mmCIF file of C-alpha atoms in Angstrom:
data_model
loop_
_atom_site.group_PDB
_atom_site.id
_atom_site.type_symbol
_atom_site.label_atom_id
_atom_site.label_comp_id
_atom_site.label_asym_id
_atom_site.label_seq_id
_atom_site.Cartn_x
_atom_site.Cartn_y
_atom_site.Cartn_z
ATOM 1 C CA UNK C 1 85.793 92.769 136.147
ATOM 2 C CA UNK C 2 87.323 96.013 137.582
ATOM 3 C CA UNK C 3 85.416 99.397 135.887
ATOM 4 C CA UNK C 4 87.941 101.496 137.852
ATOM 5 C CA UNK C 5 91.826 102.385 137.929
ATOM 6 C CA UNK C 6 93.244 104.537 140.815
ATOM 7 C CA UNK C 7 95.336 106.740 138.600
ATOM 8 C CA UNK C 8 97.841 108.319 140.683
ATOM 9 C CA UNK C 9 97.855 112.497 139.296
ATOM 10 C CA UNK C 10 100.283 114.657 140.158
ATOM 11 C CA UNK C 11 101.330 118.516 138.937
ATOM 12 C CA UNK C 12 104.352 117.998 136.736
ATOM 13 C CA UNK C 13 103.473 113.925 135.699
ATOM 14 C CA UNK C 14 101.139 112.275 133.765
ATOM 15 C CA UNK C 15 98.346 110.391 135.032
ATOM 16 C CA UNK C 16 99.721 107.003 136.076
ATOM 17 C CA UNK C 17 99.209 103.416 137.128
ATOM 18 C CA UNK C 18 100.663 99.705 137.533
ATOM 19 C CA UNK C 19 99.983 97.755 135.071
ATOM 20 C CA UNK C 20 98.659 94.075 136.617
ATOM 21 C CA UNK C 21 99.626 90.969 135.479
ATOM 22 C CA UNK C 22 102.749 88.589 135.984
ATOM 23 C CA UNK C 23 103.142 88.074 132.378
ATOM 24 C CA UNK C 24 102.393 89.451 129.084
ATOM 25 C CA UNK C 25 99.037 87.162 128.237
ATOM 26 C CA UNK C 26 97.603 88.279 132.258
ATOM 27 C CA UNK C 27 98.860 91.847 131.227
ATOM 28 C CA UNK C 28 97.045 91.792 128.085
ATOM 29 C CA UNK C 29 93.805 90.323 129.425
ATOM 30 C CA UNK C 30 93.672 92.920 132.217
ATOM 31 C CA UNK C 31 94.046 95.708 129.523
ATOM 32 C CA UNK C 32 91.348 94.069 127.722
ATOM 33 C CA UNK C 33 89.250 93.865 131.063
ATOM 34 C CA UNK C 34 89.603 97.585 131.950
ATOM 35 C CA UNK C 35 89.268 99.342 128.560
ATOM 36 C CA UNK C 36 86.065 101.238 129.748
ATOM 37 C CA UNK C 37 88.190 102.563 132.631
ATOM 38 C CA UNK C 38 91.218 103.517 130.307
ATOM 39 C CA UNK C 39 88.866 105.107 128.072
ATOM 40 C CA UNK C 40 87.494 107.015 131.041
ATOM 41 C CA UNK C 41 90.922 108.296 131.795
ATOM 42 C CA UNK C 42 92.063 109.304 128.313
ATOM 43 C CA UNK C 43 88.858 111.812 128.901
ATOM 44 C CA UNK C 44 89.797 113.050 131.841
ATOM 45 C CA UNK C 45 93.481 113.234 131.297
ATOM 46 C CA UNK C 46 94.209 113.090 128.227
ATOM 47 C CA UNK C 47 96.677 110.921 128.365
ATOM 48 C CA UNK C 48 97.707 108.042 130.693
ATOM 49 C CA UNK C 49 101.240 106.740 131.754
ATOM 50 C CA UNK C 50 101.497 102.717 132.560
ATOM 51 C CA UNK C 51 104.364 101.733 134.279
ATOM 52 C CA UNK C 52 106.097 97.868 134.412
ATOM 53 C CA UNK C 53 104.495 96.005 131.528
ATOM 54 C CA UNK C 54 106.269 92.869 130.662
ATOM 55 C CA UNK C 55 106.939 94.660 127.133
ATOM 56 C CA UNK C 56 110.660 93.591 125.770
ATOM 57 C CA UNK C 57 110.294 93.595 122.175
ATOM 58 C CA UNK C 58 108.270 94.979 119.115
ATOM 59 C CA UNK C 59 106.087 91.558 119.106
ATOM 60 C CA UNK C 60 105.104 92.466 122.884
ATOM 61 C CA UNK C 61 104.556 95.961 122.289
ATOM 62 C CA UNK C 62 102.140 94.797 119.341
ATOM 63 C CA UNK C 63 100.428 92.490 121.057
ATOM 64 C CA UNK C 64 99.430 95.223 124.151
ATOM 65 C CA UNK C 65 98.754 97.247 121.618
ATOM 66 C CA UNK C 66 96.134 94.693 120.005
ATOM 67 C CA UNK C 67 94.617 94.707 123.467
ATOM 68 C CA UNK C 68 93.334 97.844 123.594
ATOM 69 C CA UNK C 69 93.397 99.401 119.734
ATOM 70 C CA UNK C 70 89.980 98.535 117.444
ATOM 71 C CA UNK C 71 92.117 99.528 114.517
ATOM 72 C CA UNK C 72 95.285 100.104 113.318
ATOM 73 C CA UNK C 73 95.675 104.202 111.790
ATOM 74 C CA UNK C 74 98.070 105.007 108.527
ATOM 75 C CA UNK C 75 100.698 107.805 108.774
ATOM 76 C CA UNK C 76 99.590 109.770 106.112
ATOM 77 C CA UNK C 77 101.548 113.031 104.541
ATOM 78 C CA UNK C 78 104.700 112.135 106.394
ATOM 79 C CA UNK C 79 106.631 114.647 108.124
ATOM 80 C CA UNK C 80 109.461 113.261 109.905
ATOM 81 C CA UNK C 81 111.223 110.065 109.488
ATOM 82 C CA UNK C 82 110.512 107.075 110.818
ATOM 83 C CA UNK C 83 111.647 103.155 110.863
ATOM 84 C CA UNK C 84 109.445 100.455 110.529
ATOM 85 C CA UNK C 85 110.025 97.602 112.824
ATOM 86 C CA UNK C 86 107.169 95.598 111.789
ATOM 87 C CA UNK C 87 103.385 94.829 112.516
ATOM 88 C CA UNK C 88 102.501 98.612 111.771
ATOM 89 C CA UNK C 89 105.072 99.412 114.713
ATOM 90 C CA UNK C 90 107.284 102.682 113.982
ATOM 91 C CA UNK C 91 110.019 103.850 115.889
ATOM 92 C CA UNK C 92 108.733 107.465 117.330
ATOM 93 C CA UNK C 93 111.252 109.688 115.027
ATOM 94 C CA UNK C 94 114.660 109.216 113.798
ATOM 95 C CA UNK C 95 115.621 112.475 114.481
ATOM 96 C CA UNK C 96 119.068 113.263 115.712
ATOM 97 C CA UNK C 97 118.937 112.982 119.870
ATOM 98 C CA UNK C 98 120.275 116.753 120.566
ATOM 99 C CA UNK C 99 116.943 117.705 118.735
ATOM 100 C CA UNK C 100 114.203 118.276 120.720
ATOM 101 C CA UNK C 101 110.693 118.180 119.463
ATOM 102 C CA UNK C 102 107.699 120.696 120.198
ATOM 103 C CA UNK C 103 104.252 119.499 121.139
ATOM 104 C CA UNK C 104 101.803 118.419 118.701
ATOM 105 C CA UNK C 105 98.702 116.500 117.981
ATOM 106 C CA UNK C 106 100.037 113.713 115.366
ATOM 107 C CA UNK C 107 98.643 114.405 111.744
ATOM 108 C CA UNK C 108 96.452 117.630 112.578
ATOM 109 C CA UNK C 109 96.442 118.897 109.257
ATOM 110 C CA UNK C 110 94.993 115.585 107.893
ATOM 111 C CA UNK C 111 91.164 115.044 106.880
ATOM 112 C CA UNK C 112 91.716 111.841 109.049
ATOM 113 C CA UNK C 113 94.475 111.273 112.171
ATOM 114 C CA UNK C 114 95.038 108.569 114.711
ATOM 115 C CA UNK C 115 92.230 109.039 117.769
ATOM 116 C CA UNK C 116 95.033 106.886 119.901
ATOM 117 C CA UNK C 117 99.181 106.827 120.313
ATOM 118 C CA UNK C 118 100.475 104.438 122.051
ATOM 119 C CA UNK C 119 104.223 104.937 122.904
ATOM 120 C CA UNK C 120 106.413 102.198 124.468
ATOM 121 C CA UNK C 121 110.157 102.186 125.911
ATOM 122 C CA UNK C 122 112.076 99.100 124.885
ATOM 123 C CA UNK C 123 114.998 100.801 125.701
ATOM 124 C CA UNK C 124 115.687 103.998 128.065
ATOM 125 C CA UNK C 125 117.708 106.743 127.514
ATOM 126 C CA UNK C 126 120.891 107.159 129.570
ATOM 127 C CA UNK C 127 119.656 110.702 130.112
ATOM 128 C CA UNK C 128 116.945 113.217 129.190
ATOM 129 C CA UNK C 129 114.480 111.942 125.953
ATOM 130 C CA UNK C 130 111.198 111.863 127.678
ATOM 131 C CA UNK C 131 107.796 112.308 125.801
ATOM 132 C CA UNK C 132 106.193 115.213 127.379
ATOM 133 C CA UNK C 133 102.155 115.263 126.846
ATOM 134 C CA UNK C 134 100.305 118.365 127.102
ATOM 135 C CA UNK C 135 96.689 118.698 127.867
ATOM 136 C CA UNK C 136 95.697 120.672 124.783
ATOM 137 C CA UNK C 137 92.154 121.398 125.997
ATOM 138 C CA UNK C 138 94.168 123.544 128.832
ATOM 139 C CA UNK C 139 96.195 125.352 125.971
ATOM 140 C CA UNK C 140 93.190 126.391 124.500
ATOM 141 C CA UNK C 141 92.215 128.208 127.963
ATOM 142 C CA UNK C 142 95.924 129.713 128.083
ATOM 143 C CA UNK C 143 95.455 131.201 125.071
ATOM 144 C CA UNK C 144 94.122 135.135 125.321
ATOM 145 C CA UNK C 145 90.505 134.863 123.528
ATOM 146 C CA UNK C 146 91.319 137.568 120.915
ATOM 147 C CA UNK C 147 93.492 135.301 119.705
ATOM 148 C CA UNK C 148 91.966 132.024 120.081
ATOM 149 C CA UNK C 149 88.915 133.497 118.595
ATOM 150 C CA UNK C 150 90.867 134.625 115.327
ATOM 151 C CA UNK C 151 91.965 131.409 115.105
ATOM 152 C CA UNK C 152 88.459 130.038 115.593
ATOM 153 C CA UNK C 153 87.077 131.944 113.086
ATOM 154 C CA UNK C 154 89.988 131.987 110.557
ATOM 155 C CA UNK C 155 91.448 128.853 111.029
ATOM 156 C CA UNK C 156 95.186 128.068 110.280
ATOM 157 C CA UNK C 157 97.049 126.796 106.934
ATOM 158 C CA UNK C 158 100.300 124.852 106.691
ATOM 159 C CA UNK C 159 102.559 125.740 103.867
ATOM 160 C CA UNK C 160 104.971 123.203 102.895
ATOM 161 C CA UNK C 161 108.399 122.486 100.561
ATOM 162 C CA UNK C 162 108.732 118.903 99.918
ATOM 163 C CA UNK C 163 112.171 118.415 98.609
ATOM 164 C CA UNK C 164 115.398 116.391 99.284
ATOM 165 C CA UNK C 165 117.629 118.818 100.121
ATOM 166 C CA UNK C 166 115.621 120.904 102.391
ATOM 167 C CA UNK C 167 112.956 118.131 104.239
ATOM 168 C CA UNK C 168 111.597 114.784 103.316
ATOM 169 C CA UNK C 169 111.220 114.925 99.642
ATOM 170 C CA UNK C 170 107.616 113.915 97.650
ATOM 171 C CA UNK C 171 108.212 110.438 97.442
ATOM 172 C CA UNK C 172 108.961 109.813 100.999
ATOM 173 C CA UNK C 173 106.056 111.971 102.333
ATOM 174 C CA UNK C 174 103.557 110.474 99.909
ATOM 175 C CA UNK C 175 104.755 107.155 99.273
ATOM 176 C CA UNK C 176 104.693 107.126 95.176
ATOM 177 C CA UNK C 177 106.821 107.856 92.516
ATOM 178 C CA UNK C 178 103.822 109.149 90.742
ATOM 179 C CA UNK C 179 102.959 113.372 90.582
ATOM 180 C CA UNK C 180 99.306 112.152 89.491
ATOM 181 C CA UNK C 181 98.958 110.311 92.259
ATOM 182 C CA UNK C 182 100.276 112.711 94.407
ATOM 183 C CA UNK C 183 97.700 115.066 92.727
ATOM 184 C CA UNK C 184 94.859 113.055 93.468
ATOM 185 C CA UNK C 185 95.709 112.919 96.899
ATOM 186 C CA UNK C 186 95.431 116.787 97.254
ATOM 187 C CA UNK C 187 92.473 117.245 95.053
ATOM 188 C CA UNK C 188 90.810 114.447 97.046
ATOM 189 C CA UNK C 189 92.214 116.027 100.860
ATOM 190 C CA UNK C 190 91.411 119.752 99.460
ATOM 191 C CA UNK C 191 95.166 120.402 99.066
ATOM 192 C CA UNK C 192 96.504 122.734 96.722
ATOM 193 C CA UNK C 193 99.753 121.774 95.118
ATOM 194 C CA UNK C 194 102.121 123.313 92.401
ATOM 195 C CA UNK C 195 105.506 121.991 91.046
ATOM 196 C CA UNK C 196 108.562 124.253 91.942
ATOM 197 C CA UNK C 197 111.717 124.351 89.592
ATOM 198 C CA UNK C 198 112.530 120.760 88.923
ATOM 199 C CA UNK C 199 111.252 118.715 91.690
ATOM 200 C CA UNK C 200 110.406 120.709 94.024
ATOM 201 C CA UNK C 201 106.619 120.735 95.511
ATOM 202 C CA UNK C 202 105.066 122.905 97.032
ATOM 203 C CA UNK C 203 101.679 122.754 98.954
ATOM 204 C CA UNK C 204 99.392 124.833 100.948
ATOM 205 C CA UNK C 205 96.685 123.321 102.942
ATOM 206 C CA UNK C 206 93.769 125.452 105.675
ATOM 207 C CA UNK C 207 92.570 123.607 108.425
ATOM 208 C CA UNK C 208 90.580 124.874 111.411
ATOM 209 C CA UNK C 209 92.947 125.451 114.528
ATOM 210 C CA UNK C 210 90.050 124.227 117.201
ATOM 211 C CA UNK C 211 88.436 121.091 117.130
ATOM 212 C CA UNK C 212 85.623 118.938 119.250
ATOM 213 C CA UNK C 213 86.215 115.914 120.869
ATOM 214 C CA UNK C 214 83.540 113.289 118.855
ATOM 215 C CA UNK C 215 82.885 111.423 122.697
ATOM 216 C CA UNK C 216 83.644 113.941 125.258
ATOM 217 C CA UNK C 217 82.271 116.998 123.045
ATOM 218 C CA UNK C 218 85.333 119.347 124.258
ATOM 219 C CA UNK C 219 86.933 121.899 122.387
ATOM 220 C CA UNK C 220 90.989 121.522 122.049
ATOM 221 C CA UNK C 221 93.144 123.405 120.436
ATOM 222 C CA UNK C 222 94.220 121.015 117.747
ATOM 223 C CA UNK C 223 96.673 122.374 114.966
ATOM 224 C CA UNK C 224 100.617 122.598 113.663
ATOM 225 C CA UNK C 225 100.638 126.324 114.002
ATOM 226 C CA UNK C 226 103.674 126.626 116.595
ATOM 227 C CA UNK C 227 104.929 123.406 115.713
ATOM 228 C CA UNK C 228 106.376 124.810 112.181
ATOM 229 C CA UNK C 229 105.893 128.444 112.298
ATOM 230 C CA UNK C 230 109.209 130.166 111.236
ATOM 231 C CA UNK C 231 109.311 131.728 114.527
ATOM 232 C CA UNK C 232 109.831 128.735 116.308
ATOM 233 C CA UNK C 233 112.846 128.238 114.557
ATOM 234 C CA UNK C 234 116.247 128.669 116.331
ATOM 235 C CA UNK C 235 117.184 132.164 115.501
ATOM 236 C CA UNK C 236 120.457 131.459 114.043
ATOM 237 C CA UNK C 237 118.975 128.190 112.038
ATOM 238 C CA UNK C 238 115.773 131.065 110.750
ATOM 239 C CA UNK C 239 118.068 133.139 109.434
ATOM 240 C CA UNK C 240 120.515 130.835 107.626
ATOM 241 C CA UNK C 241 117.010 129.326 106.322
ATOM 242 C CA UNK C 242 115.787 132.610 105.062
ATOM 243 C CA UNK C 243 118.820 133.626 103.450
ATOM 244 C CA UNK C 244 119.558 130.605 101.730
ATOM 245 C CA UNK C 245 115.882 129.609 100.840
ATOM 246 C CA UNK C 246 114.009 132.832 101.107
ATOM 247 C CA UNK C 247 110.246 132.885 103.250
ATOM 248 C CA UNK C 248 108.106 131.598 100.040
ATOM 249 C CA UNK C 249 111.060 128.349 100.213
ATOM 250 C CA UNK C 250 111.053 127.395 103.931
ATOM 251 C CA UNK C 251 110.187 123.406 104.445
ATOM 252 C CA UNK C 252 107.638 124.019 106.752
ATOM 253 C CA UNK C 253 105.681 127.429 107.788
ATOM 254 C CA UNK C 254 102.501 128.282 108.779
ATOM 255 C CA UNK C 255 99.612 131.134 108.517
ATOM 256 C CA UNK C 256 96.236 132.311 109.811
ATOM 257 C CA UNK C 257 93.820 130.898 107.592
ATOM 258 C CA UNK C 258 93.602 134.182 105.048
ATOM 259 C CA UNK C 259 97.208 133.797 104.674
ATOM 260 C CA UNK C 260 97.897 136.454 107.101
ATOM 261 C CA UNK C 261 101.699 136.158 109.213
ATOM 262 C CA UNK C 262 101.987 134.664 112.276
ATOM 263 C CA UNK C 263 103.674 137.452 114.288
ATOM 264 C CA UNK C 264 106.594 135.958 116.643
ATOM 265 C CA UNK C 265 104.641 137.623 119.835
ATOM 266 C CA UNK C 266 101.819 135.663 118.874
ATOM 267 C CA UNK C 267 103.756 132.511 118.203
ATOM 268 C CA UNK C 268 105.348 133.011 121.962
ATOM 269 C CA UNK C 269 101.623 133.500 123.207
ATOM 270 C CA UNK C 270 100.700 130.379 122.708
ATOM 271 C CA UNK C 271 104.196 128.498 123.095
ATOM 272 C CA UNK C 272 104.184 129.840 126.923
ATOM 273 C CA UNK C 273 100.500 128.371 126.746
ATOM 274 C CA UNK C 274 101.767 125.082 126.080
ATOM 275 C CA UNK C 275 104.565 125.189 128.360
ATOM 276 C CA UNK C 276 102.036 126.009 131.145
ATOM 277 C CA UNK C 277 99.772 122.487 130.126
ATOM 278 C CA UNK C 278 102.864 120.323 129.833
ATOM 279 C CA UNK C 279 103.855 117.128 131.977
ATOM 280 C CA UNK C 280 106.739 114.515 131.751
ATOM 281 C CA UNK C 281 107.882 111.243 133.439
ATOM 282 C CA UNK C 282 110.923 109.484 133.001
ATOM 283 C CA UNK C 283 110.789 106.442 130.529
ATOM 284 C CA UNK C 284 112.079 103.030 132.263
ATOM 285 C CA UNK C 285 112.028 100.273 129.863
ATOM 286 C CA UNK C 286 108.321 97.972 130.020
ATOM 287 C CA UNK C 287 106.714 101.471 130.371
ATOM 288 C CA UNK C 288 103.991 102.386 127.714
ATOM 289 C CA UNK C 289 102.348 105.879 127.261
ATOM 290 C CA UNK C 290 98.586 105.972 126.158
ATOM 291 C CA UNK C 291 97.464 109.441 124.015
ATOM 292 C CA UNK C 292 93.949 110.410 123.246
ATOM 293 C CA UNK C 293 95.671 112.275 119.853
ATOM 294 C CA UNK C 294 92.412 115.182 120.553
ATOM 295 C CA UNK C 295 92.779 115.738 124.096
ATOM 296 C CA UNK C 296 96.943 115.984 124.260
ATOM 297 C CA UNK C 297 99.357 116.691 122.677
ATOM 298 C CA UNK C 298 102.912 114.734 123.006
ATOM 299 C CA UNK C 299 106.813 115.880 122.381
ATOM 300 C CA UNK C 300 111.132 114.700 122.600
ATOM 301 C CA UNK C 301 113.156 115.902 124.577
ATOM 302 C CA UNK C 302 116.756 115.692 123.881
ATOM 303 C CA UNK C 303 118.633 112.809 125.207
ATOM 304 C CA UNK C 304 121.694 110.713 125.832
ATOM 305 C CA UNK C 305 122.729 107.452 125.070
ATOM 306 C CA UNK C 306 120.898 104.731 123.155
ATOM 307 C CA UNK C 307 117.082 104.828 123.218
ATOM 308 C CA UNK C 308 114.279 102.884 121.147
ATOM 309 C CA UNK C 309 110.633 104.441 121.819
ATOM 310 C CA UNK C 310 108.343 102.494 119.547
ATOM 311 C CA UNK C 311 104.918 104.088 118.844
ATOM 312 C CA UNK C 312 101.935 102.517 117.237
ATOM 313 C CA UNK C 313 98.771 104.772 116.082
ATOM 314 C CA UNK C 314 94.835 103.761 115.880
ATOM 315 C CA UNK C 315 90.984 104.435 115.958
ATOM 316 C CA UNK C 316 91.677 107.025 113.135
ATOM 317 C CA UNK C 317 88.647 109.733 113.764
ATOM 318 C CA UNK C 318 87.654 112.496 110.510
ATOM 319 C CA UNK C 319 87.516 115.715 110.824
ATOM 320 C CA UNK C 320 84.450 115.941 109.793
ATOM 321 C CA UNK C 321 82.790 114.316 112.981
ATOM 322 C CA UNK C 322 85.046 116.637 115.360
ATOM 323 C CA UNK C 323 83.095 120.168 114.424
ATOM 324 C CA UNK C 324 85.658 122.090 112.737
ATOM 325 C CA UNK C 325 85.008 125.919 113.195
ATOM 326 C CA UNK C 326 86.162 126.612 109.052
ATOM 327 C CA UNK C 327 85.910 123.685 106.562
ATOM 328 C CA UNK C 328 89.208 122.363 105.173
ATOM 329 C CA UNK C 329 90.206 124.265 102.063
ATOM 330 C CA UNK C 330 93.217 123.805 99.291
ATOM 331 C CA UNK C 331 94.806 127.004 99.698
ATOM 332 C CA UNK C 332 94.636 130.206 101.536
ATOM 333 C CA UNK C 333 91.253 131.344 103.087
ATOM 334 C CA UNK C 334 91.091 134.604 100.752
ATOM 335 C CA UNK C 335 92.870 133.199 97.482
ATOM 336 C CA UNK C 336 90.332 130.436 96.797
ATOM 337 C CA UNK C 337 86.431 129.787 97.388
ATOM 338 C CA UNK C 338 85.772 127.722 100.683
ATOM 339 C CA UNK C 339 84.616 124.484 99.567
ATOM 340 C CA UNK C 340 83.200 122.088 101.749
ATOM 341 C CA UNK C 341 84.975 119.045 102.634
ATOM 342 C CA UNK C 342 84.221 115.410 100.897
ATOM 343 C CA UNK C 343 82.148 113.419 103.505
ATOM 344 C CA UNK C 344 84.533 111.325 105.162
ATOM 345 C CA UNK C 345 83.375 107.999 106.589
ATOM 346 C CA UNK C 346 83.000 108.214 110.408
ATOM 347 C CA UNK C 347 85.951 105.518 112.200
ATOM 348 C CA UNK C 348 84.950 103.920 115.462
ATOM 349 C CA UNK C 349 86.463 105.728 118.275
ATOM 350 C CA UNK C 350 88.345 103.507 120.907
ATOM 351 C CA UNK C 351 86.370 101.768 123.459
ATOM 352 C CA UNK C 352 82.844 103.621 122.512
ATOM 353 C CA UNK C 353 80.971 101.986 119.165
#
C-alpha cells in the first residue's frame, strides 16, 4: 500500500499528480489505497489537482467521488444556481460563461459547510474557464494585521435580498414554500430575518472572518467579505445597482461585524491578497480537482465554448469545532446581544475519525 504521492508543485499551479489505474474500478481502488496520503496533501496544499482519471460521465465522477468522501454535504442557503445531474452531483454554477467568479470558501457563512470539493471536467472549455484555488491560510498572511486583527476581533456579517428580480428568490435559496419554515431555519442558524414589501426578504447574518483548521489547527481566513462586498462590484453594474435598488436593497453586501462599511481600499487590500495566493491549471477532460473547503479557496474564470465542471461536496465540519474568534450572531454585532451558538454535532473530517 503506497503512504506517499510525489505531488509535482509548482509557482502558478496547483499541486498535482497522475492518477494510477487503467480503468475506473483500479482508479478507484488506488484512491481508496492512498487516502492517508491525499489527506496529507490537502494539509499541505490545500488543494490537489489529479490529472487523467478514466472519469466520462456523472456515474464515474460519483463513483471516484465515493472513493474518497465519508459523507455526502447539503448545499444549504443557496447562492448561485446550480443543476442537479444526479447522485448529489451539481454542475459547479450556471452562471453565464463571460462571468467570472471571485474566490471563496463554499458556504462560509453557514453554521455547517462541506470540509471537501471535489470538482471534475467532463467536458473542457474551448478557452479560458479554469477553477483557480487559492491557499487561504496565505491570504490571511497578505493581509496587513490591523486589518486582519479587526476582522479577528469583530468578525464579518453578510447582508442579503432574497428576491426574484434581483437574485435567487426565498424559495430557491431555502428550498420551501413555507416563511415559517424559513423562520425556523434562521432562528435555529442565529439568522435574523424580516419581510420586505411583498416578498421580499431580507437577512443579516455575523460570522467570524478567521477560522481553525479542526486537524491541522491553522488559522485561514475563511469568510464572503470580498466575495459580495459592493465594492467588488463592476463600477458601472454598482452604480446602476445603487440607483435602482438603493445600498439597504443590494442582493448581496457585506460589513464588519458591528455593522461598520467595508471601505473600497480595504476591500482592494485583501483582493490583491488573494490575487497574490492564487494558482490555476488548465482543465482537460478525466481531470478532477480535490479542495480542503478550510485551507483554499476556489473560483471561474470566464470561458469559451461548451464546458460541464461537475462538483460534488462532503465531510461537512461545524463551526463550532473550527475556533471561531466571535460566535455566530443574527444580526449586527452592536444591534443585538451576542448569543452563543446552538452546539452543533461534530461531522467526521475526511480521512481522520
Amino acid at each position: 500500500m503506497n503512504t506517499t504521492i510525489a505531488w509535482e508543485v509548482r509557482d502558478d499551479r496547483p499541486a498535482a499528480a497522475d492518477a494510477q489505474g487503467t480503468d475506473l474500478g483500479e482508479t478507484c481502488a488506488w484512491l481508496r489505497e492512498n487516502r492517508d496520503a491525499i489527506r496529507a496533501g490537502l494539509d499541505e496544499h490545500g488543494a490537489l489537482y489529479l490529472r487523467r482519471l478514466p472519469v466520462k460521465d456523472v456515474e464515474d465522477f460519483a463513483e471516484v467521488r465515493d472513493a474518497l468522501i465519508s459523507e455526502l454535504a447539503g448545499y444549504v442557503e443557496k447562492a448561485t444556481p446550480r443543476s442537479h445531474f444526479g447522485k448529489d452531483v451539481y454542475s459547479s454554477t450556471d452562471l453565464p460563461p463571460s462571468q467570472t467568479i471571485r474566490p471563496h470558501n463554499e458556504n462560509s457563512y453557514a453554521l455547517s459547510f462541506p470540509g471537501l470539493l471535489m470538482f471534475g471536467c467532463l467536458i473542457a472549455p474551448d478557452t479560458g474557464g479554469a477553477t483557480p484555488v487559492t491557499d487561504v491560510r496565505k491570504v490571511l498572511g497578505n493581509i496587513p494585521q490591523p486589518l486582519a486583527d479587526r476582522f479577528r476581533a469583530h468578525g464579518w456579517s453578510l447582508v442579503r435580498n432574497y428576491g426574484d428580480h434581483i437574485s435567487l428568490g426565498w424559495r430557491t435559496a431555502f428550498g420551501t414554500e413555507d416563511r415559517d419554515e424559513v423562520a425556523a431555519y434562521c432562528a435555529d442558524n442565529r439568522i435574523s430575518h424580516e419581510w420586505v414589501g411583498d416578498d421580499q426578504l431580507r437577512t443579516v447574518q455575523r460570522r467570524s472572518a478567521t477560522i481553525r483548521h479542526p486537524g491541522t489547527g491553522e488559522e485561514a481566513w475563511f469568510n464572503h467579505t470580498v466575495f459580495w462586498n459592493e465594492w467588488a462590484l463592476d463600477p458601472e453594474i454598482r452604480e446602476v445597482f445603487l440607483e435602482d435598488l438603493g445600498r439597504d436593497n443590494l442582493p448581496f453586501n457585506t460589513a464588519y461585524g458591528d455593522g461598520e462599511p467595508i471601505s473600497r481600499q480595504d476591500v482592494e487590500t485583501i483582493d490583491e491578497a488573494y490575487r497574490k495566493a492564487t494558482v490555476r491549471e488548465t482543465w482537460r477532460p478525466g481531470d478532477v480537482l480535490i479542495v480542503d473547503n478550510i485551507l483554499a479557496a476556489h473560483a471561474r474564470e470566464s470561458f469559451k465554448g461548451p464546458r460541464k465542471i461537475v462538483v460534488t461536496m462532503g465531510d461537512p465540519v461545524a463551526l463550532d469545532v473550527c475556533d471561531p474568534t466571535v460566535p455566530p450572531q443574527a444580526g449586527f454585532a452592536r444591534a443585538a446581544a451576542v448569543e452563543t451558538a446552538k452546539p452543533a454535532k461534530t461531522r467526521r473530517w475526511f480521512g481522520r475519525s
